[in-house]
Structure formats: C-alpha cells, structure tokens
Amino acid sequence: ADAPLVLSVSKGFDAHRQCTMSELIAANIPGASIVVLTGPTIANEVAEGKPTGAVLAAGPVSEV
C-alpha cells in the first residue's frame, strides 16, 4: 500500500513530548508523507479580506 499523505494544519508544540506536530504525526503514522500548511493566517483577518500569506512545506518531492 502507498504511504498516506497527511496535511497538517495544526499549530503548536507538544510540550510533554517536546516535539512539533509534524514530529508527532511522523511518530504515530510511520511512513507518512507530511505536508504542513503554515503562515500568518489569522482567521478573523482572512474573513475581513485582509492580505495574508501561507506556505505549504513538504519533504523531497519524490517522497510526496
């Protein structure tokens, strides 16, 4: 079976495990290709039509 593709849109840090959400996903879904959506996108500002930016980040294309 193909490895699952996981899109992470979560914020934060796991203080107990001292890891990022991407690291937590990788530890719990072995072999997953993880793509992260991040940026200064504040919901109420987006809703008001204010400019914002976002970034999708992933590992090597061959893995995604």
PDB file of C-alpha atoms in Angstrom:
ATOM      1  CA  ALA A   1       0.000   0.000   0.000  1.00  0.00           C
ATOM      2  CA  ASP A   2       1.080   3.565  -0.636  1.00  0.00           C
ATOM      3  CA  ALA A   3       2.150   5.697   2.288  1.00  0.00           C
ATOM      4  CA  PRO A   4      -0.573   8.054   3.492  1.00  0.00           C
ATOM      5  CA  LEU A   5      -0.334  11.735   2.653  1.00  0.00           C
ATOM      6  CA  VAL A   6      -1.074  13.834   5.751  1.00  0.00           C
ATOM      7  CA  LEU A   7      -1.777  17.564   5.554  1.00  0.00           C
ATOM      8  CA  SER A   8      -1.045  19.204   8.891  1.00  0.00           C
ATOM      9  CA  VAL A   9      -2.816  22.478   9.560  1.00  0.00           C
ATOM     10  CA  SER A  10      -2.330  22.378  13.313  1.00  0.00           C
ATOM     11  CA  LYS A  11      -0.470  24.934  15.350  1.00  0.00           C
ATOM     12  CA  GLY A  12       1.554  24.270  18.380  1.00  0.00           C
ATOM     13  CA  PHE A  13       4.122  22.232  20.113  1.00  0.00           C
ATOM     14  CA  ASP A  14       3.665  19.098  22.217  1.00  0.00           C
ATOM     15  CA  ALA A  15       5.187  20.277  25.486  1.00  0.00           C
ATOM     16  CA  HIS A  16       5.008  16.816  27.063  1.00  0.00           C
ATOM     17  CA  ARG A  17       6.946  15.114  24.255  1.00  0.00           C
ATOM     18  CA  GLN A  18       8.969  18.228  23.319  1.00  0.00           C
ATOM     19  CA  CYS A  19       8.193  17.929  19.609  1.00  0.00           C
ATOM     20  CA  THR A  20       6.402  19.697  16.782  1.00  0.00           C
ATOM     21  CA  MET A  21       3.086  18.487  15.428  1.00  0.00           C
ATOM     22  CA  SER A  22       4.878  17.167  12.322  1.00  0.00           C
ATOM     23  CA  GLU A  23       7.193  15.103  14.508  1.00  0.00           C
ATOM     24  CA  LEU A  24       4.197  13.803  16.438  1.00  0.00           C
ATOM     25  CA  ILE A  25       2.448  12.796  13.201  1.00  0.00           C
ATOM     26  CA  ALA A  26       5.602  11.061  11.943  1.00  0.00           C
ATOM     27  CA  ALA A  27       5.913   9.128  15.203  1.00  0.00           C
ATOM     28  CA  ASN A  28       2.284   7.978  15.073  1.00  0.00           C
ATOM     29  CA  ILE A  29       1.905   7.346  11.329  1.00  0.00           C
ATOM     30  CA  PRO A  30       5.156   5.688  10.233  1.00  0.00           C
ATOM     31  CA  GLY A  31       5.994   6.238   6.576  1.00  0.00           C
ATOM     32  CA  ALA A  32       3.521   9.095   6.160  1.00  0.00           C
ATOM     33  CA  SER A  33       4.343  11.865   3.711  1.00  0.00           C
ATOM     34  CA  ILE A  34       3.695  15.012   5.715  1.00  0.00           C
ATOM     35  CA  VAL A  35       2.792  18.366   4.200  1.00  0.00           C
ATOM     36  CA  VAL A  36       2.478  21.374   6.508  1.00  0.00           C
ATOM     37  CA  LEU A  37       0.348  24.468   5.872  1.00  0.00           C
ATOM     38  CA  THR A  38       1.654  27.413   7.856  1.00  0.00           C
ATOM     39  CA  GLY A  39       1.828  31.155   7.817  1.00  0.00           C
ATOM     40  CA  PRO A  40       0.436  34.242   9.459  1.00  0.00           C
ATOM     41  CA  THR A  41      -3.158  33.407   8.560  1.00  0.00           C
ATOM     42  CA  ILE A  42      -5.335  34.808  11.330  1.00  0.00           C
ATOM     43  CA  ALA A  43      -8.930  33.665  10.810  1.00  0.00           C
ATOM     44  CA  ASN A  44     -10.712  36.934  11.542  1.00  0.00           C
ATOM     45  CA  GLU A  45      -8.289  38.875   9.317  1.00  0.00           C
ATOM     46  CA  VAL A  46      -8.819  36.399   6.468  1.00  0.00           C
ATOM     47  CA  ALA A  47     -12.599  36.725   6.954  1.00  0.00           C
ATOM     48  CA  GLU A  48     -12.241  40.516   6.727  1.00  0.00           C
ATOM     49  CA  GLY A  49     -10.400  40.168   3.409  1.00  0.00           C
ATOM     50  CA  LYS A  50      -7.091  41.460   4.754  1.00  0.00           C
ATOM     51  CA  PRO A  51      -3.918  40.348   2.949  1.00  0.00           C
ATOM     52  CA  THR A  52      -2.186  37.290   4.311  1.00  0.00           C
ATOM     53  CA  GLY A  53       0.250  34.640   3.216  1.00  0.00           C
ATOM     54  CA  ALA A  54       0.602  30.924   3.654  1.00  0.00           C
ATOM     55  CA  VAL A  55       3.238  28.320   2.883  1.00  0.00           C
ATOM     56  CA  LEU A  56       2.949  24.626   2.090  1.00  0.00           C
ATOM     57  CA  ALA A  57       6.078  22.742   3.074  1.00  0.00           C
ATOM     58  CA  ALA A  58       6.982  19.109   2.467  1.00  0.00           C
ATOM     59  CA  GLY A  59       9.929  16.791   2.208  1.00  0.00           C
ATOM     60  CA  PRO A  60      11.547  15.881  -1.107  1.00  0.00           C
ATOM     61  CA  VAL A  61       9.078  15.667  -3.995  1.00  0.00           C
ATOM     62  CA  SER A  62       9.984  12.008  -4.515  1.00  0.00           C
ATOM     63  CA  GLU A  63       8.547  11.304  -1.062  1.00  0.00           C
ATOM     64  CA  VAL A  64       5.299  13.220  -1.530  1.00  0.00           C
TER      65      VAL A  64
END
